[in-house]
CSV table of C-alpha atoms in Angstrom, one decimal:
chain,number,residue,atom,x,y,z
B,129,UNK,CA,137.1,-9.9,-26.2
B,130,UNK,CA,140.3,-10.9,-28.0
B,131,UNK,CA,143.0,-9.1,-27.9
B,132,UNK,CA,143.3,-8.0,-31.7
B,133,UNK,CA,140.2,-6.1,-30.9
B,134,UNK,CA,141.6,-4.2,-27.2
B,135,UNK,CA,144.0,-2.2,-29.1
B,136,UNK,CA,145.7,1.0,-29.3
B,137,UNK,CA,143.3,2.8,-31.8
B,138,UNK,CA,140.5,1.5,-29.5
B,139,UNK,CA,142.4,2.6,-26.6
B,140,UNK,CA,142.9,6.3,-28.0
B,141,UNK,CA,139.1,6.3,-28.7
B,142,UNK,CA,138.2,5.3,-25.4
B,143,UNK,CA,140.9,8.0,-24.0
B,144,UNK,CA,139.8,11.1,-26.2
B,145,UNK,CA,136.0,10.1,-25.1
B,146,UNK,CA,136.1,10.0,-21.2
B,147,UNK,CA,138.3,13.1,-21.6
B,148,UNK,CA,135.3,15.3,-22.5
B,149,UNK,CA,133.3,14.1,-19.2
B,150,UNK,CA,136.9,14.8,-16.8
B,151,UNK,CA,139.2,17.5,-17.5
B,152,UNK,CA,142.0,15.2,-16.3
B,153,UNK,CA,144.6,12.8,-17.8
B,154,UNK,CA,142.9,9.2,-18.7
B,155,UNK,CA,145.3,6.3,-19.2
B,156,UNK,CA,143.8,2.9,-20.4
B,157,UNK,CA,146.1,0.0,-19.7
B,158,UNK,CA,145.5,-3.7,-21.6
B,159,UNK,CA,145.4,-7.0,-19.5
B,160,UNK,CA,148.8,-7.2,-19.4
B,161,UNK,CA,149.2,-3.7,-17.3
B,162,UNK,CA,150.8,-1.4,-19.6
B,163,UNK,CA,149.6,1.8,-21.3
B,164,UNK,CA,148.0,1.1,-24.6
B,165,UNK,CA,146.6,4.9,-24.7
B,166,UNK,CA,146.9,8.2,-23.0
B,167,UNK,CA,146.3,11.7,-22.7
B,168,UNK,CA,150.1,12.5,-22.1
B,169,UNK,CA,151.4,10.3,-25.7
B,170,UNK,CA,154.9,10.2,-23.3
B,171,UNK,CA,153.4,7.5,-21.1
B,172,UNK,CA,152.2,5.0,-23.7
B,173,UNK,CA,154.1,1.8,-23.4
B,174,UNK,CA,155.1,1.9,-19.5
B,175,UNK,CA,154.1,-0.5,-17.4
B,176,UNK,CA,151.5,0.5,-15.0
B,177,UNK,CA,151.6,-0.9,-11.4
B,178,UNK,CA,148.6,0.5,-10.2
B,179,UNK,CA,146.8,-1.5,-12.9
B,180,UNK,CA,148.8,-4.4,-12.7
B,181,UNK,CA,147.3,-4.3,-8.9
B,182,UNK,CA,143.5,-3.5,-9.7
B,183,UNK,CA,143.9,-6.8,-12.0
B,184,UNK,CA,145.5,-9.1,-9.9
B,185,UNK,CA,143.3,-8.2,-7.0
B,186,UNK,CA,140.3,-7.2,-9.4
B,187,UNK,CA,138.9,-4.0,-7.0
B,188,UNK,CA,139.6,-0.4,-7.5
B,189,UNK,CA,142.9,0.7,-6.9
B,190,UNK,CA,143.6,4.4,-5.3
B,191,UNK,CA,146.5,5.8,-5.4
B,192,UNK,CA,147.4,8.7,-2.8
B,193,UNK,CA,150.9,10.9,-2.6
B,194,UNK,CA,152.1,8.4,-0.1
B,195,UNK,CA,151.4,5.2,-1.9
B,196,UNK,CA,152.9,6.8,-5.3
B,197,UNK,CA,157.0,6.4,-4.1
B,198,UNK,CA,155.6,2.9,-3.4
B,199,UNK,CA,154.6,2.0,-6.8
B,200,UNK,CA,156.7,2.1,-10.3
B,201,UNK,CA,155.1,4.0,-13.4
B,202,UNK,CA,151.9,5.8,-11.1
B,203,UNK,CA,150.8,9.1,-10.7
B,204,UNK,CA,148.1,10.1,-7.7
B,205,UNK,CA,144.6,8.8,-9.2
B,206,UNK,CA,142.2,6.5,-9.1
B,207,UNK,CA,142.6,2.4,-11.6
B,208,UNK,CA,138.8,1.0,-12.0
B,209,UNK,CA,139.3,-2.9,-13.5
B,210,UNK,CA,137.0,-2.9,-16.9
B,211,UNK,CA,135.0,-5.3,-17.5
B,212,UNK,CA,133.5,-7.2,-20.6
B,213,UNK,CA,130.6,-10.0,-20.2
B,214,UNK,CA,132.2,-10.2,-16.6
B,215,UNK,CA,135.8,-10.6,-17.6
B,216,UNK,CA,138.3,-8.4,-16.7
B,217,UNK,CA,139.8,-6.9,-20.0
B,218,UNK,CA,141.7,-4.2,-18.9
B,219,UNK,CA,142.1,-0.9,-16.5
B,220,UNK,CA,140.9,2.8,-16.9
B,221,UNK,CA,143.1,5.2,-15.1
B,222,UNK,CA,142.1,8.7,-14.3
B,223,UNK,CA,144.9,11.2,-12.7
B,224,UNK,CA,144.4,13.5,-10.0
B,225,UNK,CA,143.2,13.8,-6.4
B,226,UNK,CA,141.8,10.5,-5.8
B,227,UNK,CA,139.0,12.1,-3.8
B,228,UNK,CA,137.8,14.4,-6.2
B,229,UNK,CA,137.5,12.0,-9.1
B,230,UNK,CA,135.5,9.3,-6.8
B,231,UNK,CA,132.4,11.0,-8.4
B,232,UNK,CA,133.5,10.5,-11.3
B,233,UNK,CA,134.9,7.1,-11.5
B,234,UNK,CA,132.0,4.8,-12.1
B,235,UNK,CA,130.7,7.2,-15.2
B,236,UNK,CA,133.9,7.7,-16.6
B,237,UNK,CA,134.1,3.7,-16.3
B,238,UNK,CA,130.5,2.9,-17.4
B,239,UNK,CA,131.5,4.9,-20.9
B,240,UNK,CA,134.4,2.4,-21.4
B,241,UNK,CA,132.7,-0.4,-20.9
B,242,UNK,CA,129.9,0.6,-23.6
B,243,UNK,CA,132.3,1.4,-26.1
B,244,UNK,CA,134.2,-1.6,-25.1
B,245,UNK,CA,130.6,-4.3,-25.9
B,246,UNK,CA,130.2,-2.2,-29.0
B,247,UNK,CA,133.1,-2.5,-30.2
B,248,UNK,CA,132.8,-6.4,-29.3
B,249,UNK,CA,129.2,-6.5,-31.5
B,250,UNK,CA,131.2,-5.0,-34.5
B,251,UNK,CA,133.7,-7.5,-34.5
B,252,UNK,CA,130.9,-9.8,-34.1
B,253,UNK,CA,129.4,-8.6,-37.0
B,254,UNK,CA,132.3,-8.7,-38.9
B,255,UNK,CA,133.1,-11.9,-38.4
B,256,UNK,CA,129.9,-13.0,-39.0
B,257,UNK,CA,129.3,-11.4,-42.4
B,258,UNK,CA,132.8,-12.9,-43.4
B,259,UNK,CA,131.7,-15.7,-42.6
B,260,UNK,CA,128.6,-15.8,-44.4
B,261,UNK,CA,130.9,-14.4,-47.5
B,262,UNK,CA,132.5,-17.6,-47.1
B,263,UNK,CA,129.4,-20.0,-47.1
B,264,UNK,CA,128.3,-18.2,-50.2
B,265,UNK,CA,131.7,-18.8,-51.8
B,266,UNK,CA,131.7,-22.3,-51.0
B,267,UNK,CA,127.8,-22.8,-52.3
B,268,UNK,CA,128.7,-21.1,-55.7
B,269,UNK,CA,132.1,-23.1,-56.1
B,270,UNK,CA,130.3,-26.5,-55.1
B,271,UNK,CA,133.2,-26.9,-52.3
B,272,UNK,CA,133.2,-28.7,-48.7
B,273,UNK,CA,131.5,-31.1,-46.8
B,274,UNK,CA,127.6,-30.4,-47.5
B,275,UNK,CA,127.1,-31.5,-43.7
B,276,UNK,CA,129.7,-28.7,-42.7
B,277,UNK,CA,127.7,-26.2,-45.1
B,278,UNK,CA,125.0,-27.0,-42.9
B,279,UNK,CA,126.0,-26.6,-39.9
B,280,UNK,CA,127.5,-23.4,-40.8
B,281,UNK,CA,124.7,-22.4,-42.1
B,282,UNK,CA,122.6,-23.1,-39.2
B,283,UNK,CA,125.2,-21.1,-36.9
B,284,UNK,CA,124.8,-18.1,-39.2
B,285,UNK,CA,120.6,-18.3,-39.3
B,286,UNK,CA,121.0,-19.2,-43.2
B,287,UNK,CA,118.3,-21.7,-44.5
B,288,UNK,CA,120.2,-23.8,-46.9
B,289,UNK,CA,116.7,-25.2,-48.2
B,290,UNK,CA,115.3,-21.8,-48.9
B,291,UNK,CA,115.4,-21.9,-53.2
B,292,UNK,CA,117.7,-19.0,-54.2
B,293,UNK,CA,118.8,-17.8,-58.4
B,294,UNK,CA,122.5,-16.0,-58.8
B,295,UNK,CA,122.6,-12.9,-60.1
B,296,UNK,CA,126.4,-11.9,-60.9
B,297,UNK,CA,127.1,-7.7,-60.0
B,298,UNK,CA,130.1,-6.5,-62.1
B,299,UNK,CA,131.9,-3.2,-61.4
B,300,UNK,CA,133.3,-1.6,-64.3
B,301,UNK,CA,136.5,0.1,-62.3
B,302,UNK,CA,138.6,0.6,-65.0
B,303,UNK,CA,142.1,1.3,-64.1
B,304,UNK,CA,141.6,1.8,-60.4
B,305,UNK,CA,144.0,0.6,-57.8
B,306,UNK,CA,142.9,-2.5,-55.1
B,307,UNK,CA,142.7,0.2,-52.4
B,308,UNK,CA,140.0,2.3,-54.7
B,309,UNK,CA,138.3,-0.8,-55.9
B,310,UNK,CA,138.2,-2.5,-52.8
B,311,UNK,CA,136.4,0.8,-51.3
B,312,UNK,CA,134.2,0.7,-54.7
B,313,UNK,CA,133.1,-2.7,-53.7
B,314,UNK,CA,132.5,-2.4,-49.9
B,315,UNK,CA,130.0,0.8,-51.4
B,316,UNK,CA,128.4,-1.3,-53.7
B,317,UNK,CA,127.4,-4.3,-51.1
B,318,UNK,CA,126.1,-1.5,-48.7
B,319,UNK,CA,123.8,-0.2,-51.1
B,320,UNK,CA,122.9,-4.3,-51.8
B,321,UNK,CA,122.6,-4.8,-48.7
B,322,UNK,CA,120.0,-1.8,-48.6
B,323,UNK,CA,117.9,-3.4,-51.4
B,324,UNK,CA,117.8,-7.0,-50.5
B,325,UNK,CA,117.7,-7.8,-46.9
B,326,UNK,CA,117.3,-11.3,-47.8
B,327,UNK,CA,119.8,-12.1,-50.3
B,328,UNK,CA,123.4,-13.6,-49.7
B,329,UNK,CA,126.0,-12.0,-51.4
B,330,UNK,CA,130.4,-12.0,-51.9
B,331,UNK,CA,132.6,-10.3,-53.2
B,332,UNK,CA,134.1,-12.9,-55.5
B,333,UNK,CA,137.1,-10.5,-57.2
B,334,UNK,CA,138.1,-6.8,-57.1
B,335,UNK,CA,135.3,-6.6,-60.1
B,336,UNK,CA,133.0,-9.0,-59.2
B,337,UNK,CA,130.1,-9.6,-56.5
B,338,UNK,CA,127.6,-12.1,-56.1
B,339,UNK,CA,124.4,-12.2,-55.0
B,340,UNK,CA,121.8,-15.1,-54.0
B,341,UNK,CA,118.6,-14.0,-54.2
B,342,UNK,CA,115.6,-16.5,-52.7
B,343,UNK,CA,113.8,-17.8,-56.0
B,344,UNK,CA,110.1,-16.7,-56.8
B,345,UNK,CA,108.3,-19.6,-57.2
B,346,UNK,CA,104.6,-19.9,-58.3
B,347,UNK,CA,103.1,-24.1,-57.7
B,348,UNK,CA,106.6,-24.9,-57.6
B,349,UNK,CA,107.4,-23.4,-61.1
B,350,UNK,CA,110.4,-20.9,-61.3
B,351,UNK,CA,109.0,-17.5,-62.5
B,352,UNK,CA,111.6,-15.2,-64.6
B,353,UNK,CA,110.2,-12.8,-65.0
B,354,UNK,CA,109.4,-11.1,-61.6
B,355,UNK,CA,113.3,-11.6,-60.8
B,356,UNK,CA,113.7,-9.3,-64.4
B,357,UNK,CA,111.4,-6.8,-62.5
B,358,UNK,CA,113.6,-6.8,-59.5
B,359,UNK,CA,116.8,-6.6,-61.2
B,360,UNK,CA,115.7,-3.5,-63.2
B,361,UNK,CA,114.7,-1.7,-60.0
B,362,UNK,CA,118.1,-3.0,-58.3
B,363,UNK,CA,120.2,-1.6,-61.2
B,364,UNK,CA,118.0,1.6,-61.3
B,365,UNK,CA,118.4,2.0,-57.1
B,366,UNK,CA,122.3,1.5,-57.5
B,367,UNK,CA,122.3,4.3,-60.3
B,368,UNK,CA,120.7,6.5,-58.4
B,369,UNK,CA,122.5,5.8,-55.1
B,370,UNK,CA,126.1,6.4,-56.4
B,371,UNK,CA,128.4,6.8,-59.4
B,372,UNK,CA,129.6,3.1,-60.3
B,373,UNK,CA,129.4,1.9,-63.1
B,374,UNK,CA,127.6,-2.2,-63.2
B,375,UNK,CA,126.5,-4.6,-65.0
B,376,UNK,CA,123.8,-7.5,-64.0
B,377,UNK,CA,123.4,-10.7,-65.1
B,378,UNK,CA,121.0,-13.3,-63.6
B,379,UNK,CA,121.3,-16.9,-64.2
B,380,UNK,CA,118.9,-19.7,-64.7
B,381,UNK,CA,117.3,-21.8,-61.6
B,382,UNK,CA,118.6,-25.4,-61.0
B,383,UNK,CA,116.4,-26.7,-57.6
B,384,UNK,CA,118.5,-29.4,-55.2
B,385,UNK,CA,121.8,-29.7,-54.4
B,386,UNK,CA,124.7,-27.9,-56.5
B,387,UNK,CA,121.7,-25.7,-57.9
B,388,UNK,CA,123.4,-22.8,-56.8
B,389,UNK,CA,126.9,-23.5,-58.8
B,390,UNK,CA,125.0,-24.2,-61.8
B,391,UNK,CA,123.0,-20.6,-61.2
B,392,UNK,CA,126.2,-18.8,-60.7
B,393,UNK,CA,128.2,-20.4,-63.7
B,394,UNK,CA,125.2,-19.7,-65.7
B,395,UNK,CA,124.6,-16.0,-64.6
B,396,UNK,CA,128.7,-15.6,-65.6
B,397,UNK,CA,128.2,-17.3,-68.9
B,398,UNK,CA,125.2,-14.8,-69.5
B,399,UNK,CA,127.4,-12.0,-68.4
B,400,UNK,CA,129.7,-12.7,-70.7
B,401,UNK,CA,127.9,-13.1,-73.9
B,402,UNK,CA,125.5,-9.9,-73.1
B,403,UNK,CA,128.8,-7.8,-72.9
B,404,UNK,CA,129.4,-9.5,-76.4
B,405,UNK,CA,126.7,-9.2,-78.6
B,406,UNK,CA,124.5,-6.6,-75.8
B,407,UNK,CA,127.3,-4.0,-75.3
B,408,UNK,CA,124.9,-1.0,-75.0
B,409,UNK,CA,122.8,-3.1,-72.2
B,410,UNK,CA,123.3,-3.1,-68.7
B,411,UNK,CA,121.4,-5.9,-67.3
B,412,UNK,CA,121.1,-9.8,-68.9
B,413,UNK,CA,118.6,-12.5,-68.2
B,414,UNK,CA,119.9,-15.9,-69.3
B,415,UNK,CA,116.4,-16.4,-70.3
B,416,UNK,CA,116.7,-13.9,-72.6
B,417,UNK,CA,119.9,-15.5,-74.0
B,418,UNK,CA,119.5,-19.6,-73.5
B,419,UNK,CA,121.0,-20.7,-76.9
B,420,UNK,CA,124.3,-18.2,-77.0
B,421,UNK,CA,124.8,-19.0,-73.5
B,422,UNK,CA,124.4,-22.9,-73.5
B,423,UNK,CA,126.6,-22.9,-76.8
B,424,UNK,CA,129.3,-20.4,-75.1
B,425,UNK,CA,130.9,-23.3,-73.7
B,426,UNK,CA,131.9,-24.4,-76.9
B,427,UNK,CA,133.4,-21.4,-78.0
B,428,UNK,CA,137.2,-22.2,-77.8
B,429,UNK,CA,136.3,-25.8,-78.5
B,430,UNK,CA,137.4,-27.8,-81.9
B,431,UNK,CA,133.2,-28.1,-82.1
B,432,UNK,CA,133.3,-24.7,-82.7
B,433,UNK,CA,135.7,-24.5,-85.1
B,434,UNK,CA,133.7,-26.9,-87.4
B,435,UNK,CA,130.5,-25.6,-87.0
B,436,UNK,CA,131.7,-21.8,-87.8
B,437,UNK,CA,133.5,-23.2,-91.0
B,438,UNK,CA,130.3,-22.8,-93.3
B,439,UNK,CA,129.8,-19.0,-92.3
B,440,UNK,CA,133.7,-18.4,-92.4
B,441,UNK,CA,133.3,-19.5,-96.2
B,442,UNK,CA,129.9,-17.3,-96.7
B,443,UNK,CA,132.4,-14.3,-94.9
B,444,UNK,CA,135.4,-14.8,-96.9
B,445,UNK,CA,133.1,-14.1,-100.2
B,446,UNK,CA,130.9,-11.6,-98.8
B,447,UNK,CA,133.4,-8.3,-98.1
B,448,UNK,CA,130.0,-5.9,-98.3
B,449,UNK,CA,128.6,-7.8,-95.2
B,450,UNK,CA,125.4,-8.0,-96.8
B,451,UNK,CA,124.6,-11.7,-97.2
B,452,UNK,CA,125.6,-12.1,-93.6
B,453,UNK,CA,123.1,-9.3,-92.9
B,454,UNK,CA,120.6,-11.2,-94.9
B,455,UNK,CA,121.0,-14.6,-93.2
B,456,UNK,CA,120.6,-12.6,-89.7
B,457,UNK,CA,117.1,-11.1,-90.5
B,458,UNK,CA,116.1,-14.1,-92.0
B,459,UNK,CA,116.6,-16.1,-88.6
B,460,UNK,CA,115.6,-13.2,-86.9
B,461,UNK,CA,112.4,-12.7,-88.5
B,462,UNK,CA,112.0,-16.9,-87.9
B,463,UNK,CA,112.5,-17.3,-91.8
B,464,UNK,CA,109.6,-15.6,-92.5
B,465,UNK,CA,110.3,-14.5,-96.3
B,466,UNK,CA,108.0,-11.3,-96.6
B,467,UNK,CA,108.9,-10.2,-93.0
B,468,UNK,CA,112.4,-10.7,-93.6
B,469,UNK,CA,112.3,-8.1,-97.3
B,470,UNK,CA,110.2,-6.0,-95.4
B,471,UNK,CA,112.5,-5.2,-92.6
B,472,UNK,CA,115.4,-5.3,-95.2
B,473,UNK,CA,113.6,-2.6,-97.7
B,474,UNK,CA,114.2,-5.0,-100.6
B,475,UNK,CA,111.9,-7.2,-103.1
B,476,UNK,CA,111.0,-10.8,-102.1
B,477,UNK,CA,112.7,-11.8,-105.6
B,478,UNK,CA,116.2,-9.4,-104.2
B,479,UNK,CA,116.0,-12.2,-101.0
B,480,UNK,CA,115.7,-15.2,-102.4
B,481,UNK,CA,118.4,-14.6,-104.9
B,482,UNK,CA,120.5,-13.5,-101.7
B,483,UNK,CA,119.2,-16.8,-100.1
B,484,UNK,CA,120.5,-19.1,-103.0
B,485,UNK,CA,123.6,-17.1,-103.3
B,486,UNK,CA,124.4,-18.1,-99.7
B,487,UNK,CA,123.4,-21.9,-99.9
B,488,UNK,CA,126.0,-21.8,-102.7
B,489,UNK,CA,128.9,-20.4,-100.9
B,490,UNK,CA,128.4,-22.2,-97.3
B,491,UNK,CA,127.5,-25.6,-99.1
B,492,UNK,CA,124.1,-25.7,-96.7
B,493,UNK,CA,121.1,-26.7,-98.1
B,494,UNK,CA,118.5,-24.1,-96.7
B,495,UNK,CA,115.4,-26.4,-97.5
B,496,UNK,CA,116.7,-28.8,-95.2
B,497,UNK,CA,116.0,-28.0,-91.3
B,498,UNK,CA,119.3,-30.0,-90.1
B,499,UNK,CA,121.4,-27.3,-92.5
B,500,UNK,CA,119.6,-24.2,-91.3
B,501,UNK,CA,120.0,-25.2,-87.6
B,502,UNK,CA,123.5,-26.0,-88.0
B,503,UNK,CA,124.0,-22.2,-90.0
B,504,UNK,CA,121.9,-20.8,-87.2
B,505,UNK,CA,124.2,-22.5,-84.1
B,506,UNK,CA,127.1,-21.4,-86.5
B,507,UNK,CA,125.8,-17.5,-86.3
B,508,UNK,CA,125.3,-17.8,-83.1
B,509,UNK,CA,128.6,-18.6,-82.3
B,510,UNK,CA,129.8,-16.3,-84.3
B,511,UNK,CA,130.4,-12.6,-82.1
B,512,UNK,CA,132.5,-10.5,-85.3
């Protein structure tokens, strides 16, 4: 056990616990001999040389009216060494007549030592699900040696080979402080944790978790759409289970190595557009979104800029918004003329006036397919 985790609070526990099977004072002293927790708070800190003496000599230790004037910072009693996966990790002293808490001893003992081991697997666990918080970071950032992800890996009974998607978890916490968003968080990857027992997951900001779920795949083809299924009863589950407020976004399946960076940066791209153009949605599928996402990369680019420009022109003349309306049923409805009038509640003659009008001001040619693609990519682009 290391010593971080034999500490006061643990101490106290073990103190306010073996003092409901004696009615006398307990005392629980740390390797070094001293009092790290008490009954009587006035005695924490002294050194202890009755427990300095069941260490050293590693037997039980009784303490007697006589031997007491002997023996600096002891009371009559009885000091039993505690034990840890056979190391000695401390003492547990109980105060009295030694012969009337012999009987007692070896229970009051065996208690410590239980709390001690579980207190031992925590910290086990602990350490172990940071550390597979870190493996998970390192796989989505594409960092470290891929022979030390491995052996990691293998440590922490992770298959590296097993196929696995991102889905990004984002926690809308509005104006919260760390301490309420960090408890928000921890909340949220419990009730995870309750959903998918074999997914990896991290907490990647104070708003942000990932999770890597294994892949569903059918003759070695990647199948969407069950992982859809599964998201929709994950977000439905974390409704029900508390009061945040998320947002899911799953990203696209690379297989091989660095498949998992390119899942998670395409599972954040796809968050971010469906909070753009999706605002009323709560769950994204970068399937759902391919173009929009692929082109998001361009957004703040110079490429951008250009391919916007004919749409910025239509805009500029258009202040009804009606001939950008136009153009987005049009693509919408795959260019489909009748469709398109239809779903606009005008006359087939009222949209291909509006169609010409719109080849004048953006300078496109909407006969030709290079035009309309490039007007298309330029709408898509396009979030006002």
């Amino acid at each position: 056990m290391s010593e971080s985790l034999f500490d006061a609070r643990l101490a106290c526990s073990i103190v306010d616990r073996t003092m409901q099977i004696i009615h006398c004072n307990v005392n629980v002293m740390g390797a070094n001999g001293r009092i790290i927790g008490s009954g009587d708070p006035a005695r924490i800190g002294e050194m202890h040389e009755g427990a300095l003496l069941a260490l050293t000599q590693q037997r039980v230790v009784t303490i007697d009216d006589a031997s007491m004037h002997s023996l600096h910072g002891v009371k009559p009693g009885i000091n039993l060494p505690l034990k840890l996966n056979n190391q000695i990790v401390g003492v547990i002293g109980l105060t009295g007549n030694p012969q009337g808490l012999m009987q007692y001893g070896e229970l009051v003992r065996m208690t410590a030592e239980m709390m001690l081991e579980q207190a031992r697997l925590l910290q086990l666990l602990a350490h172990n699900s940071r550390l597979r918080e870190e493996l998970v970071l390192s796989l989505i950032r594409n960092s470290g040696n891929a022979a030390t992800a491995t052996e990691w890996a293998q440590r922490l009974g992770v298959d590296l080979q097993r196929p696995r998607v991102a889905m990004v978890v984002e926690l809308e916490s509005g104006q919260l402080g760390v301490t309420s968003a960090m408890s928000e968080l921890q909340q949220l990857q419990s009730l995870l944790l309750e959903t998918g027992q074999d997914d990896l997951m991290a907490i990647v900001s104070l708003t942000e978790m990932v999770v890597l779920r294994p892949a569903h795949l059918h003759a070695e083809r990647w199948e969407p759409d069950e992982h859809k299924q599964q998201m929709d009863r994950l977000y439905q589950r974390l409704q029900q289970g508390s009061s945040l407020k998320v947002r899911l976004a799953l990203g696209n399946f690379f297989p091989g190595s660095g498949g998992v960076e390119r899942s998670y940066r395409t599972a954040k791209a796809t968050m971010k557009v469906g909070k753009l153009r999706m605002p009323e949605l709560n769950c994204y599928v970068y399937q759902d979104s391919k173009l929009p996402v692929l082109l998001d990369s361009l957004s703040d680019g110079w490429q951008a800029a250009e391919l916007i420009s004919p749409l910025k022109r239509l805009k500029a003349m258009d202040e009804s918004g009606v001939y950008r309306k136009t153009l987005r049923a049009w693509f919408r409805h795959n260019l489909h003329a009748s469709t398109t009038a239809k779903a606009l509640f005008i006359h087939k003659n009222t949209l291909d006036y509006r169609l010409k009008r719109i080849a004048e001001l953006t300078g496109m040619n909407l006969s030709n397919l290079d035009d309309r693609f490039l007007l298309y990519v330029a709408d898509q682009l396009d979030n006002n």
